[in-house]
Short mmCIF file of C-alpha atoms and ligand atoms in Angstrom, two decimals:
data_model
loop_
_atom_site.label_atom_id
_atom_site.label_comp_id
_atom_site.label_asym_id
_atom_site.label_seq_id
_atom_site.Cartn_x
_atom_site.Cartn_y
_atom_site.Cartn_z
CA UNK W 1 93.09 94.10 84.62
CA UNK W 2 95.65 95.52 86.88
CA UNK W 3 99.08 96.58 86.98
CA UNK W 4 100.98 93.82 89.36
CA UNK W 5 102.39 95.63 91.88
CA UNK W 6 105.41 93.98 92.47
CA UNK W 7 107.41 95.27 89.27
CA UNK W 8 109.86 98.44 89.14
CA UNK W 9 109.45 101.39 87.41
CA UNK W 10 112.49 103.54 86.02
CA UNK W 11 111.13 107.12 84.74
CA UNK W 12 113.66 108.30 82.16
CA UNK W 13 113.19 112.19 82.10
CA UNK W 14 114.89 114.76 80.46
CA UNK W 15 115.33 118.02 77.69
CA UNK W 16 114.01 116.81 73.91
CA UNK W 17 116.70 115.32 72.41
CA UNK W 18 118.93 114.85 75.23
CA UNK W 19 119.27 110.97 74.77
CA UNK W 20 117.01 109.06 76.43
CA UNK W 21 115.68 106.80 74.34
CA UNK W 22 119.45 106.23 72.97
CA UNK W 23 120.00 104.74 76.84
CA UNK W 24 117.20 103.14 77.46
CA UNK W 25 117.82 100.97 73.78
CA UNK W 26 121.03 100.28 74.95
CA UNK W 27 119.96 99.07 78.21
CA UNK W 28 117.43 96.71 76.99
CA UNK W 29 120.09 95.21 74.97
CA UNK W 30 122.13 94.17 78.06
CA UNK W 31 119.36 94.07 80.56
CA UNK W 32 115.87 92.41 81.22
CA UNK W 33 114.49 95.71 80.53
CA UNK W 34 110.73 96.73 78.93
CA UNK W 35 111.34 100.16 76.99
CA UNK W 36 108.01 102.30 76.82
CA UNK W 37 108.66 105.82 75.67
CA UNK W 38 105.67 107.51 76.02
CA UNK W 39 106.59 109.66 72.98
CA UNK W 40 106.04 106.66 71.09
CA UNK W 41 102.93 104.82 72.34
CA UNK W 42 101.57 108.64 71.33
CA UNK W 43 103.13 108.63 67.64
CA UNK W 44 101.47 105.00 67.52
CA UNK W 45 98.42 105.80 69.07
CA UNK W 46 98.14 108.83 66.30
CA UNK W 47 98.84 106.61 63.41
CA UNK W 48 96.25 104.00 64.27
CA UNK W 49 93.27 104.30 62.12
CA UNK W 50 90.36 105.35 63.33
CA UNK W 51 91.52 106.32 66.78
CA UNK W 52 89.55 109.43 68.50
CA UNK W 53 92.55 110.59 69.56
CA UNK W 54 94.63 110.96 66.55
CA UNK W 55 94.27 114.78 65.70
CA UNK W 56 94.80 116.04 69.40
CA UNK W 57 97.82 114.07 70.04
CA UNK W 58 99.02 115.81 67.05
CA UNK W 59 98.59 118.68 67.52
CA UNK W 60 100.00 118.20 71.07
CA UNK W 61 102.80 117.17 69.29
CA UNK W 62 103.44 119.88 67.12
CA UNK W 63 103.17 122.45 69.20
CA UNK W 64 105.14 120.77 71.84
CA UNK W 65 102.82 120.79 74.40
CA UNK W 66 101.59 118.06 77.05
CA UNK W 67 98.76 115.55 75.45
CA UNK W 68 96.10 115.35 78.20
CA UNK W 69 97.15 112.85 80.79
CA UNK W 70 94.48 110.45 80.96
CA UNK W 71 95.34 109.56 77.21
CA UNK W 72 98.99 109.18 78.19
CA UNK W 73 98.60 107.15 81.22
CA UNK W 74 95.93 104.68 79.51
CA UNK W 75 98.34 103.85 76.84
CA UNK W 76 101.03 103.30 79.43
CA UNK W 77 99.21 101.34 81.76
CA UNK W 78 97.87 98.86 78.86
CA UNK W 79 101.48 99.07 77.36
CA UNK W 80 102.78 97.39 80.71
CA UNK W 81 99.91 94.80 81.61
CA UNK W 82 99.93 93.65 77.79
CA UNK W 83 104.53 93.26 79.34
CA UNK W 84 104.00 92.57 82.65
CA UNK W 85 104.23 88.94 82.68
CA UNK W 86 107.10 88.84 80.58
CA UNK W 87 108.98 91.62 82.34
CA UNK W 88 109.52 92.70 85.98
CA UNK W 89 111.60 96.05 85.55
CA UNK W 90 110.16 99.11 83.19
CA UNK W 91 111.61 102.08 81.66
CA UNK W 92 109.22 104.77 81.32
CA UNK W 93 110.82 107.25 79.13
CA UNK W 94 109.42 110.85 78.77
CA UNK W 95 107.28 110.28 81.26
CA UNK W 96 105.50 112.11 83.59
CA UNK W 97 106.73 115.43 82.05
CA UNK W 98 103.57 117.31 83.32
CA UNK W 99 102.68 117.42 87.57
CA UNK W 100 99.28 115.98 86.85
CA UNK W 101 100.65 113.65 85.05
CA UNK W 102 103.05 112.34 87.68
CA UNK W 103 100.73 112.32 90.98
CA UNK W 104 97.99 110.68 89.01
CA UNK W 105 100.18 108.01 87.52
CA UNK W 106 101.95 107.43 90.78
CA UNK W 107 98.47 106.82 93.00
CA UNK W 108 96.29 105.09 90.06
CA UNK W 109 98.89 103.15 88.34
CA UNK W 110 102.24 102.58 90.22
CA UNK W 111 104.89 104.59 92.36
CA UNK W 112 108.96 104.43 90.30
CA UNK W 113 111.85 103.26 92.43
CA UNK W 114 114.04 105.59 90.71
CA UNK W 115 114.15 108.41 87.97
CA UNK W 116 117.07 109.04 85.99
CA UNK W 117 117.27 112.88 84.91
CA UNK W 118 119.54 113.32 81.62
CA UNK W 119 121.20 117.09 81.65
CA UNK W 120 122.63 118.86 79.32
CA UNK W 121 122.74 122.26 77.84
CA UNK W 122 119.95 123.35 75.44
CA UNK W 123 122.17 123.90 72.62
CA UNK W 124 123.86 120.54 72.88
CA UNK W 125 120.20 118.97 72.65
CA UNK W 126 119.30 121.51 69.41
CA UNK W 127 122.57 120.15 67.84
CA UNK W 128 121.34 116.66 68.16
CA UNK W 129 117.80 117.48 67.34
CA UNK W 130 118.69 118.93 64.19
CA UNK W 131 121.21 116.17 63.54
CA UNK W 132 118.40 113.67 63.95
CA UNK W 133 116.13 116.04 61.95
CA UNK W 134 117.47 115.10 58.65
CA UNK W 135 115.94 111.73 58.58
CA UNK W 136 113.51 111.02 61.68
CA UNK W 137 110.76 111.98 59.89
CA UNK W 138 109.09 113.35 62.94
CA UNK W 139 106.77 115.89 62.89
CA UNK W 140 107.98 117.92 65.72
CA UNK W 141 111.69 117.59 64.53
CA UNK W 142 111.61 121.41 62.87
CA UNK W 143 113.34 124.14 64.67
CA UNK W 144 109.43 126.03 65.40
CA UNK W 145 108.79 122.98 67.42
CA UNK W 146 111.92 122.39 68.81
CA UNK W 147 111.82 125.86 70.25
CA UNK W 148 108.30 124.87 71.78
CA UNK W 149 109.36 121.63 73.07
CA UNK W 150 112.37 123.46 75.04
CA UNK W 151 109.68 126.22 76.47
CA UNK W 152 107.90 123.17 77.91
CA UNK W 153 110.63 121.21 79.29
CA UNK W 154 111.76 124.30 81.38
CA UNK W 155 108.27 125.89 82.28
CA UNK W 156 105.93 122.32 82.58
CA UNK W 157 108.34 119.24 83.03
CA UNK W 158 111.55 120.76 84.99
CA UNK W 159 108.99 121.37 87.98
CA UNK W 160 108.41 117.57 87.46
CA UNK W 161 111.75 116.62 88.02
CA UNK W 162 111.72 118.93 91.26
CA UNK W 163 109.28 116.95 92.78
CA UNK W 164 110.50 113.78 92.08
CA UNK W 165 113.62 115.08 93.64
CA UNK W 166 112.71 116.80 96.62
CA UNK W 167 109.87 115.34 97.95
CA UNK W 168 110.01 111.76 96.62
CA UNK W 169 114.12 111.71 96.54
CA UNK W 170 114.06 109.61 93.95
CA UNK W 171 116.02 111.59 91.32
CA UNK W 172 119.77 110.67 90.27
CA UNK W 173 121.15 113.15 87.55
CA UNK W 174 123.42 112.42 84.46
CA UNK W 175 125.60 114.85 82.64
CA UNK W 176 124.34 114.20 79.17
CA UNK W 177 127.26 116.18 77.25
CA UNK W 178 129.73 113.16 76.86
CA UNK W 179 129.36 110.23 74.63
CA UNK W 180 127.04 107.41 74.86
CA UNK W 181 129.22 105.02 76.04
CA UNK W 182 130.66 107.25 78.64
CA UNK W 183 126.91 108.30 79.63
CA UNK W 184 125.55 104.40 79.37
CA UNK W 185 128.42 103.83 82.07
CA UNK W 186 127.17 106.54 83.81
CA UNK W 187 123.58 105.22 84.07
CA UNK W 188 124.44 101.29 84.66
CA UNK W 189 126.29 102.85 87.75
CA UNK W 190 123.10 105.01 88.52
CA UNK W 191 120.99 102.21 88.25
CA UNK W 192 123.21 99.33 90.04
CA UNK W 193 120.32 98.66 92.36
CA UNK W 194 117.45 97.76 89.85
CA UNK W 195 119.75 96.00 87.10
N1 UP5 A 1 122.45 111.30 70.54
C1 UP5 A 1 121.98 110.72 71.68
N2 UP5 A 1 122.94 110.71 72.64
C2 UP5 A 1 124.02 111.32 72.09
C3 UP5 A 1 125.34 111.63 72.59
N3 UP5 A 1 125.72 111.34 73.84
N4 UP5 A 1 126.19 112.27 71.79
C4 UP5 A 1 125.81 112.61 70.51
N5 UP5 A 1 124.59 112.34 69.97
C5 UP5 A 1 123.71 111.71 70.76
O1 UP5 A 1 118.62 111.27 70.84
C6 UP5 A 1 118.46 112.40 70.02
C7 UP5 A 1 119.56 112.41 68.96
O2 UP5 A 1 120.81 112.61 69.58
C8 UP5 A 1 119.68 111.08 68.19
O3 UP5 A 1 119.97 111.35 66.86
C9 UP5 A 1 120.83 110.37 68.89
O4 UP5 A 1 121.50 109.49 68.03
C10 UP5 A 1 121.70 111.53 69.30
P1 UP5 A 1 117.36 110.47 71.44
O5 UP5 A 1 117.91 109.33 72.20
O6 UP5 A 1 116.36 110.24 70.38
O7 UP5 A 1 116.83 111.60 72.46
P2 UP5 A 1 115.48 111.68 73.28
O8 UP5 A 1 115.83 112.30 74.58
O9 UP5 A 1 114.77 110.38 73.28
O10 UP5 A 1 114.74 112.76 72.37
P3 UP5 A 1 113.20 112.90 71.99
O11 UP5 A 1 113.16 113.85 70.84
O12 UP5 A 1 112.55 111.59 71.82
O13 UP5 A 1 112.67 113.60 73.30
P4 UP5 A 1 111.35 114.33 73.55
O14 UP5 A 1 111.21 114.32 75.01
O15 UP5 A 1 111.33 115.69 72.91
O16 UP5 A 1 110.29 113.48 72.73
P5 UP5 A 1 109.19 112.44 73.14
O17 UP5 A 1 109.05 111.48 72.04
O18 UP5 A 1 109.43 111.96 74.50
O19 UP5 A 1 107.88 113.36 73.17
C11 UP5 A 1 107.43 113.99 71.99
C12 UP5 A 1 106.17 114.77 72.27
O20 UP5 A 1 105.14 113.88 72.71
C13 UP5 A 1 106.26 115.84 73.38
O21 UP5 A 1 106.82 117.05 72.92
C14 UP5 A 1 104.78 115.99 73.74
O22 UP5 A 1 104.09 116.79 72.83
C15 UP5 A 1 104.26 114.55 73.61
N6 UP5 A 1 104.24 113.85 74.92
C16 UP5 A 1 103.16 114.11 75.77
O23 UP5 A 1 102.27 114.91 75.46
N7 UP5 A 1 103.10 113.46 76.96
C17 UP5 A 1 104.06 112.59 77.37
O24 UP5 A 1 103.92 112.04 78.47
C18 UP5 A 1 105.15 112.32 76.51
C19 UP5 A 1 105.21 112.98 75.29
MG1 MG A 2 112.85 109.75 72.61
#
């Protein structure tokens, strides 16, 4: 099967723990939104017994680095054909946060209408990291990690974001140090043309 072309994709990119998967929950509460954080489908993916994946997705994970893409775009692209019949709009969140990641996905699986970029200074984002730390129970949520995950964002995704920006012009950008209601009112504006 194939992905239907006529749906709209939202990628939802920004630092690790800046708050986009606190926006994208609240915007499937008040819109006909399908969430996939690609974060997730991995932590899934690595849980599931006897999947070949499950040790190099995390390790990925704990060292903060990019799982390869052909793992992350299969579980996205059979995340939205298992949704695409129900929904018509998708938020893809953390996702593509590598360059391969992001032409591949965009000629093999679908082209996004619009990315949101969520900004905000790196120690804001270790605040609510650590804050979240004391009972995610992820993995990745120790301050070794964290540190990785940050050297990532800047070196591997940020060049991501450029090129959704300037050559696909597709980028609108959020200041991500207010609240979450002030940011969600933020992003409904940013978004007024796909909700
Ligand atoms: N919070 C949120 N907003 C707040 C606000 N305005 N004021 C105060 N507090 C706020 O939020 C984080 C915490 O902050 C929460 O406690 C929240 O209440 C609070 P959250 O919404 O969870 O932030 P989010 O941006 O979703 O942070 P997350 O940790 O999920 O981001 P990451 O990008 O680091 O994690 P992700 O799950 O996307 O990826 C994890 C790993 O998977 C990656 O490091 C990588 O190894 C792997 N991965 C890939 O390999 N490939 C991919 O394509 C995707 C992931
Ligand atoms: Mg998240």
């Amino acid at each position: 099967m194939s992905v239907n072309k006529d749906i709209s994709v939202v990628f939802v990119l920004g630092g690790p723990g800046v708050g986009k998967g606190t926006q994208c929950s609240k915007l499937v509460k008040d819109f006909k939104f399908k969430h996939l954080s690609a974060g997730d489908l991995l932590r899934e993916e690595q849980n599931k017994e006897g999947s070949q994946y499950s040790q190099i997705i995390r390790q990925h994970i704990k060292d903060g680095t990019i799982v390869p893409q052909e793992i992350t775009i299969q579980l996205l692209k059979n995340a939205i054909i298992r949704n695409q019949e129900e929904y018509q709009k998708f938020l893809i969140d953390g996702f593509p946060r590598k360059m391969d990641q992001a032409v591949i996905f965009e000629e093999e699986v679908i082209p996004a209408k619009l990315t949101i970029f969520f900004d905000c200074s790196k120690d804001i984002m270790l605040e609510r990291l650590l804050e979240r730390s004391k009972t995610s129970g992820r993995e990745d949520d120790n301050l070794e990690s964290i540190e990785k995950r940050f050297d990532t964002f800047v070196k591997t995704s940020v060049p991501v974001i450029e090129y959704l920006d300037k050559s696909r012009h597709i980028v609108k950008k959020i200041d991500c140090s207010k609240t979450v209601d002030e940011i969600y009112a933020d992003v409904k504006e940013a978004m007024k043309d796909i909700i």
